[in-house]
Short mmCIF file of C-alpha atoms in Angstrom, two decimals:
data_model
loop_
_atom_site.label_atom_id
_atom_site.label_comp_id
_atom_site.label_asym_id
_atom_site.label_seq_id
_atom_site.Cartn_x
_atom_site.Cartn_y
_atom_site.Cartn_z
CA UNK A 241 7.37 -19.45 4.76
CA UNK A 242 9.96 -17.03 6.03
CA UNK A 243 8.45 -14.70 8.59
CA UNK A 244 11.48 -13.43 10.48
CA UNK A 245 12.41 -9.76 10.10
CA UNK A 246 14.98 -8.87 7.47
CA UNK A 247 18.49 -8.44 8.82
CA UNK A 248 19.41 -4.76 8.77
CA UNK A 249 20.71 -3.59 5.43
CA UNK A 250 24.39 -2.83 5.58
CA UNK A 251 25.63 0.67 4.96
CA UNK A 252 26.63 1.06 1.31
CA UNK A 253 30.27 0.45 0.59
CA UNK A 254 32.29 -0.14 -2.56
CA UNK A 255 32.27 -3.75 -3.73
CA UNK A 256 35.02 -5.44 -5.67
CA UNK A 257 32.45 -7.82 -7.20
CA UNK A 258 29.98 -5.87 -9.36
CA UNK A 259 26.36 -7.00 -9.26
CA UNK A 260 24.84 -7.55 -12.71
CA UNK A 261 22.51 -4.68 -13.58
CA UNK A 262 23.86 -2.40 -10.84
CA UNK A 263 26.06 0.43 -12.17
CA UNK A 264 29.61 0.81 -10.82
CA UNK A 265 28.76 4.37 -9.78
CA UNK A 266 26.07 5.85 -7.58
CA UNK A 267 22.69 4.73 -8.94
CA UNK A 268 20.54 7.46 -10.48
CA UNK A 269 16.96 7.15 -9.23
CA UNK A 270 13.95 9.19 -10.32
CA UNK A 271 11.39 9.40 -7.52
CA UNK A 272 7.84 10.10 -8.68
CA UNK A 273 5.69 11.98 -6.17
CA UNK A 274 2.59 14.15 -6.22
CA UNK A 275 0.14 13.58 -9.04
CA UNK A 276 -3.48 14.71 -9.05
CA UNK A 277 -5.13 12.16 -6.76
CA UNK A 278 -6.78 13.01 -3.45
CA UNK A 279 -3.57 11.77 -1.82
CA UNK A 280 -1.26 14.23 -3.58
CA UNK A 281 -0.03 15.93 -0.38
CA UNK A 282 0.82 12.61 1.27
CA UNK A 283 2.67 11.48 -1.84
CA UNK A 284 4.75 14.66 -1.90
CA UNK A 285 5.72 14.14 1.74
CA UNK A 286 6.53 10.48 1.10
CA UNK A 287 8.61 11.35 -1.94
CA UNK A 288 10.66 13.93 -0.05
CA UNK A 289 11.39 11.47 2.74
CA UNK A 290 12.45 8.72 0.32
CA UNK A 291 14.67 11.14 -1.61
CA UNK A 292 16.36 12.36 1.59
CA UNK A 293 17.02 8.80 2.76
CA UNK A 294 18.43 7.74 -0.62
CA UNK A 295 20.72 10.76 -0.80
CA UNK A 296 22.02 9.97 2.67
CA UNK A 297 23.14 6.58 1.32
CA UNK A 298 24.94 8.01 -1.69
CA UNK A 299 22.23 7.59 -4.31
CA UNK A 300 21.76 10.32 -6.93
CA UNK A 301 18.08 11.31 -6.74
CA UNK A 302 15.74 13.54 -8.70
CA UNK A 303 12.10 14.06 -7.71
CA UNK A 304 9.41 14.49 -10.37
CA UNK A 305 5.74 15.36 -10.23
CA UNK A 306 3.32 13.45 -12.44
CA UNK A 307 2.44 16.16 -14.93
CA UNK A 308 2.86 17.13 -18.58
CA UNK A 309 6.63 17.46 -18.15
CA UNK A 310 7.23 13.97 -16.75
CA UNK A 311 7.79 12.01 -19.97
CA UNK A 312 10.19 14.60 -21.36
CA UNK A 313 12.10 14.70 -18.07
CA UNK A 314 12.47 10.92 -17.84
CA UNK A 315 13.38 10.64 -21.52
CA UNK A 316 16.15 13.20 -21.12
CA UNK A 317 17.40 11.96 -17.76
CA UNK A 318 17.27 8.20 -18.49
CA UNK A 319 17.59 7.26 -14.81
CA UNK A 320 18.80 3.81 -13.81
CA UNK A 321 15.54 3.23 -11.94
CA UNK A 322 12.16 4.87 -11.38
CA UNK A 323 10.62 4.65 -7.90
CA UNK A 324 6.92 5.62 -7.93
CA UNK A 325 6.14 6.97 -4.45
CA UNK A 326 2.61 7.73 -5.54
CA UNK A 327 -0.60 7.14 -3.62
CA UNK A 328 -4.11 6.94 -4.96
CA UNK A 329 -5.36 6.60 -8.52
CA UNK A 330 -2.84 6.50 -11.38
CA UNK A 331 -0.05 6.05 -8.84
CA UNK A 332 -1.24 2.70 -7.53
CA UNK A 333 -3.60 1.52 -10.27
CA UNK A 334 -0.74 0.61 -12.60
CA UNK A 335 -1.19 3.35 -15.20
CA UNK A 336 1.89 5.46 -14.39
CA UNK A 337 3.90 2.24 -14.08
CA UNK A 338 2.74 1.27 -17.57
CA UNK A 339 4.03 4.60 -18.92
CA UNK A 340 7.40 4.14 -17.22
CA UNK A 341 7.74 0.73 -18.84
CA UNK A 342 6.67 2.13 -22.21
CA UNK A 343 9.71 4.41 -21.90
CA UNK A 344 11.93 1.36 -21.40
CA UNK A 345 12.82 2.23 -17.80
CA UNK A 346 12.95 -0.25 -14.91
CA UNK A 347 10.68 0.20 -11.89
CA UNK A 348 11.16 -0.30 -8.20
CA UNK A 349 8.21 -2.20 -6.84
CA UNK A 350 5.19 -3.99 -8.21
CA UNK A 351 4.53 -3.87 -11.94
CA UNK A 352 1.39 -2.44 -13.51
CA UNK A 353 -0.68 -5.62 -13.81
CA UNK A 354 -0.33 -6.75 -10.21
CA UNK A 355 -0.78 -3.14 -9.08
CA UNK A 356 -4.20 -3.07 -10.74
CA UNK A 357 -5.21 -6.24 -8.93
CA UNK A 358 -4.07 -4.93 -5.54
CA UNK A 359 -5.61 -1.50 -6.15
CA UNK A 360 -9.07 -3.07 -6.38
CA UNK A 361 -9.86 -4.03 -2.79
CA UNK A 362 -12.63 -6.41 -3.82
CA UNK A 363 -10.44 -8.29 -6.33
CA UNK A 364 -7.53 -8.46 -3.87
CA UNK A 365 -9.80 -9.76 -1.10
CA UNK A 366 -11.23 -12.39 -3.45
CA UNK A 367 -7.79 -13.62 -4.50
CA UNK A 368 -6.31 -13.77 -1.00
CA UNK A 369 -9.37 -15.64 0.24
CA UNK A 370 -8.74 -18.21 -2.50
CA UNK A 371 -5.19 -18.44 -1.12
CA UNK A 372 -6.66 -19.44 2.25
CA UNK A 373 -6.74 -16.12 4.10
CA UNK A 374 -9.69 -14.84 6.10
CA UNK A 375 -11.25 -11.54 5.04
CA UNK A 376 -14.46 -9.89 6.31
CA UNK A 377 -17.58 -10.66 4.28
CA UNK A 378 -18.23 -7.88 1.78
CA UNK A 379 -20.12 -6.62 -1.24
CA UNK A 380 -18.99 -4.14 -3.89
CA UNK A 381 -21.63 -1.88 -5.41
CA UNK A 382 -21.32 0.88 -8.03
CA UNK A 383 -23.04 4.22 -7.55
CA UNK A 384 -25.12 3.65 -10.68
CA UNK A 385 -26.76 0.59 -9.13
CA UNK A 386 -28.24 2.67 -6.32
CA UNK A 387 -29.89 4.93 -8.88
CA UNK A 388 -31.21 2.00 -10.90
CA UNK A 389 -32.55 -0.11 -8.02
CA UNK A 390 -33.42 2.58 -5.51
CA UNK A 391 -31.11 3.40 -2.59
CA UNK A 392 -33.55 2.47 0.18
CA UNK A 393 -33.99 -1.09 -1.06
CA UNK A 394 -30.25 -1.62 -1.62
CA UNK A 395 -29.34 -0.21 1.80
CA UNK A 396 -31.95 -2.42 3.45
CA UNK A 397 -30.51 -5.50 1.74
CA UNK A 398 -27.02 -4.57 2.93
CA UNK A 399 -28.09 -4.32 6.55
CA UNK A 400 -30.13 -7.52 6.37
CA UNK A 401 -27.25 -9.53 4.87
CA UNK A 402 -24.15 -8.08 6.53
CA UNK A 403 -25.66 -6.76 9.74
CA UNK A 404 -24.19 -3.81 11.62
CA UNK A 405 -21.66 -2.38 12.14
CA UNK A 406 -20.21 -2.29 8.64
CA UNK A 407 -17.29 -0.41 7.12
CA UNK A 408 -17.95 1.57 3.95
CA UNK A 409 -14.95 2.50 1.80
CA UNK A 410 -14.13 3.24 -1.84
CA UNK A 411 -13.34 -0.02 -3.59
CA UNK A 412 -10.28 1.73 -5.02
CA UNK A 413 -8.57 4.25 -2.81
CA UNK A 414 -6.25 4.81 0.11
CA UNK A 415 -5.36 6.89 3.16
CA UNK A 416 -8.82 6.13 4.63
CA UNK A 417 -10.40 8.81 2.43
CA UNK A 418 -14.15 8.24 2.17
CA UNK A 419 -14.11 5.51 4.83
CA UNK A 420 -16.85 5.32 7.48
CA UNK A 421 -17.74 2.88 10.23
CA UNK A 422 -21.55 2.60 10.29
CA UNK A 423 -23.24 1.62 13.54
CA UNK A 424 -26.83 2.60 12.71
CA UNK A 425 -29.03 2.06 9.62
CA UNK A 426 -29.75 5.79 9.60
CA UNK A 427 -26.05 6.53 9.03
CA UNK A 428 -25.56 4.18 6.10
CA UNK A 429 -26.90 6.53 3.40
CA UNK A 430 -24.60 9.34 4.58
CA UNK A 431 -21.62 6.97 4.55
CA UNK A 432 -22.40 5.95 0.98
CA UNK A 433 -22.55 9.59 -0.14
CA UNK A 434 -19.17 10.30 1.49
CA UNK A 435 -17.68 7.19 -0.10
CA UNK A 436 -18.89 8.08 -3.59
CA UNK A 437 -17.16 11.45 -3.29
CA UNK A 438 -13.88 9.51 -3.68
CA UNK A 439 -14.88 6.86 -6.20
CA UNK A 440 -17.76 5.46 -8.18
CA UNK A 441 -17.80 2.06 -6.47
CA UNK A 442 -18.17 1.24 -2.78
CA UNK A 443 -16.96 -1.76 -0.83
CA UNK A 444 -19.14 -2.52 2.19
CA UNK A 445 -17.69 -5.08 4.57
CA UNK A 446 -18.71 -6.50 7.92
CA UNK A 447 -16.83 -4.63 10.66
CA UNK A 448 -14.41 -6.69 12.75
CA UNK A 449 -13.42 -5.66 16.28
CA UNK A 450 -9.93 -6.34 17.50
CA UNK A 451 -6.32 -5.24 17.31
CA UNK A 452 -5.46 -3.30 14.15
CA UNK A 453 -2.01 -4.08 12.79
CA UNK A 454 -0.01 -3.29 9.66
CA UNK A 455 2.63 -5.68 8.37
CA UNK A 456 5.18 -4.49 5.81
CA UNK A 457 7.02 -6.86 3.50
CA UNK A 458 10.35 -6.30 1.76
CA UNK A 459 12.39 -8.32 -0.69
CA UNK A 460 16.06 -7.40 -1.00
CA UNK A 461 16.71 -10.12 -3.56
CA UNK A 462 16.59 -13.24 -1.39
CA UNK A 463 12.82 -13.56 -1.12
CA UNK A 464 10.03 -11.67 0.61
CA UNK A 465 10.21 -11.36 4.39
CA UNK A 466 8.05 -9.56 6.92
CA UNK A 467 9.08 -6.57 8.99
CA UNK A 468 7.83 -6.31 12.59
CA UNK A 469 4.06 -5.70 12.74
CA UNK A 470 2.92 -2.26 13.89
CA UNK A 471 -0.05 -2.01 16.25
CA UNK A 472 -2.32 1.01 15.77
CA UNK A 473 -4.29 2.46 18.69
CA UNK A 474 -6.42 5.56 18.03
CA UNK A 475 -8.69 7.87 19.99
CA UNK A 476 -11.31 7.39 17.26
CA UNK A 477 -11.34 6.16 13.67
CA UNK A 478 -7.98 5.63 11.98
CA UNK A 479 -8.89 8.21 9.34
CA UNK A 480 -6.85 10.55 7.15
CA UNK A 481 -6.29 13.08 9.93
CA UNK A 482 -5.17 10.41 12.38
CA UNK A 483 -2.78 8.86 9.88
CA UNK A 484 -0.88 11.96 8.87
CA UNK A 485 -1.14 14.41 11.76
CA UNK A 486 0.74 13.37 14.91
CA UNK A 487 -1.09 13.15 18.21
CA UNK A 488 -4.21 11.08 17.62
CA UNK A 489 -2.56 7.69 17.23
CA UNK A 490 -0.32 5.60 19.42
CA UNK A 491 1.87 3.09 17.60
CA UNK A 492 3.50 0.03 19.11
CA UNK A 493 6.48 -1.24 17.14
CA UNK A 494 6.55 -4.16 17.31
CA UNK A 495 2.89 -4.86 18.04
CA UNK A 496 1.93 -6.21 21.47
CA UNK A 497 1.13 -9.70 20.24
CA UNK A 498 1.97 -13.18 21.42
CA UNK A 499 4.73 -14.94 19.52
CA UNK A 500 2.18 -17.19 17.83
CA UNK A 501 -0.06 -14.31 16.77
CA UNK A 502 2.89 -12.29 15.56
CA UNK A 503 4.02 -15.22 13.42
CA UNK A 504 0.49 -15.53 12.03
CA UNK A 505 0.10 -11.85 11.03
CA UNK A 506 3.49 -12.03 9.33
CA UNK A 507 2.43 -15.20 7.50
CA UNK A 508 -0.79 -13.55 6.33
CA UNK A 509 1.08 -10.52 4.96
CA UNK A 510 3.51 -12.78 3.11
CA UNK A 511 0.71 -14.89 1.62
CA UNK A 512 -1.04 -11.72 0.45
CA UNK A 513 2.19 -10.33 -1.05
CA UNK A 514 2.96 -13.55 -2.92
CA UNK A 515 -0.55 -14.55 -3.98
CA UNK A 516 -1.16 -11.11 -5.50
CA UNK A 517 2.16 -11.16 -7.36
CA UNK A 518 3.62 -8.13 -5.59
CA UNK A 519 7.26 -7.17 -5.90
CA UNK A 520 9.93 -5.67 -3.65
CA UNK A 521 7.72 -4.02 -0.99
CA UNK A 522 4.14 -3.90 0.25
CA UNK A 523 2.10 -3.32 3.38
CA UNK A 524 -0.95 -5.31 4.45
CA UNK A 525 -3.58 -3.95 6.82
CA UNK A 526 -5.02 -6.58 9.15
CA UNK A 527 -7.22 -6.99 12.23
CA UNK A 528 -6.72 -9.66 14.87
CA UNK A 529 -10.17 -10.37 16.35
CA UNK A 530 -10.96 -11.33 19.92
CA UNK A 531 -10.64 -15.03 19.03
CA UNK A 532 -7.16 -14.50 17.60
CA UNK A 533 -8.26 -14.86 13.97
CA UNK A 534 -6.33 -12.63 11.56
CA UNK A 535 -8.51 -10.82 9.01
CA UNK A 536 -7.00 -9.38 5.82
CA UNK A 537 -8.40 -5.94 4.94
CA UNK A 538 -6.30 -4.58 2.09
CA UNK A 539 -2.78 -4.29 0.72
CA UNK A 540 -0.73 -1.31 -0.46
CA UNK A 541 1.82 -1.58 -3.27
CA UNK A 542 3.09 1.95 -2.55
CA UNK A 543 3.12 2.29 1.25
CA UNK A 544 3.26 5.74 2.79
CA UNK A 545 6.78 6.90 3.61
CA UNK A 546 6.04 10.02 5.68
CA UNK A 547 7.31 10.64 9.21
CA UNK A 548 4.14 9.04 10.63
CA UNK A 549 3.84 6.20 8.08
CA UNK A 550 3.90 2.56 9.04
CA UNK A 551 6.50 1.16 6.62
CA UNK A 552 9.37 3.35 7.93
CA UNK A 553 8.33 2.59 11.52
CA UNK A 554 8.47 -1.14 10.81
CA UNK A 555 11.86 -0.82 9.11
CA UNK A 556 13.31 1.09 12.04
CA UNK A 557 11.79 -1.40 14.50
CA UNK A 558 13.72 -4.12 12.64
CA UNK A 559 16.96 -2.17 13.15
CA UNK A 560 17.26 -0.78 9.63
CA UNK A 561 18.83 2.49 8.65
CA UNK A 562 16.29 3.81 6.14
CA UNK A 563 18.90 5.10 3.73
CA UNK A 564 20.71 1.78 3.64
CA UNK A 565 17.45 -0.17 3.31
CA UNK A 566 16.17 1.99 0.47
CA UNK A 567 19.49 1.73 -1.35
CA UNK A 568 19.34 -2.05 -0.94
CA UNK A 569 15.85 -2.00 -2.49
CA UNK A 570 17.23 0.05 -5.39
CA UNK A 571 20.14 -2.31 -5.98
CA UNK A 572 17.96 -5.42 -5.73
CA UNK A 573 15.59 -3.89 -8.28
CA UNK A 574 18.41 -3.00 -10.66
CA UNK A 575 19.81 -6.52 -10.42
CA UNK A 576 16.46 -8.16 -11.11
CA UNK A 577 14.15 -5.87 -13.08
CA UNK A 578 13.79 -6.35 -16.84
CA UNK A 579 13.58 -3.23 -18.97
CA UNK A 580 10.43 -2.77 -21.01
CA UNK A 581 6.86 -3.95 -20.90
CA UNK A 582 5.79 -6.86 -18.74
CA UNK A 583 5.38 -9.95 -20.91
CA UNK A 584 1.88 -11.34 -21.23
CA UNK A 585 1.91 -14.86 -19.71
CA UNK A 586 1.23 -17.71 -22.09
CA UNK A 587 -2.20 -19.35 -21.58
#
């Protein structure tokens, strides 16, 4: 598998040989940002940053919220490509992507079906483990089950089976919203309540100590390759505040890993990207434990693109100009993406 960083995308320049699917003018891209998920503010910031970078590379960009005016706007505009820079439900669960394809417009990034698989942390963890990756032992429990069986008995079974500490998180969600690290049995009930504020199903996994890294993957048309891993060091939990407000986190780009470990985290991210059927870009969150074992935690089909986000940091660490890289992603998508609904595979 290819694990070397992508060579920096060249600055856009006129080409005498047109690429099929790519217009012979500046591409017109509709960036979708906002929506009504808990991650609306992050999505708006990501969308603005993507739009600025694309404009700097000569792309014609319009930014659209996900609201009652979206379908009319896309129908009238008929952009060459739609880039969903959406985080959280609807943005990453495939539903907005389904609507875009219903309108007959091509997408940048993963299609709706694979997005649904990646959006469910428990399904994604199950599939990557079948592909040979290591992931912390976990259970996924709906809120209704606690009411039916009694919370005390369920919580006791969790501690007895998984031990402590454990990480509690919404089984579908992002930006560390509703995530808690539980060290004591007395704190588990509170963590479950906080988790269920962001979703009706909780994933509880055995906590792993080690180096936290994020590995982004891009595909500019010649196959998926890994960007340099980013190491994350915090003064506490890597929660929503730490992720999006500068000062609480120190990033190392590239991560302070041995050559062998760096190659392994890149391999894991690529296996996750390919085994889940992801397209064009993704970011995998991993932990390297004290024995050097790489544990897959989750994957993002719509990585954050804010000034503190990990995907842009990885791209810049690889020597990319963001505008040129994003334009290359646009052009690769235009050259490859079919227009219309994803076909249902034959049995």
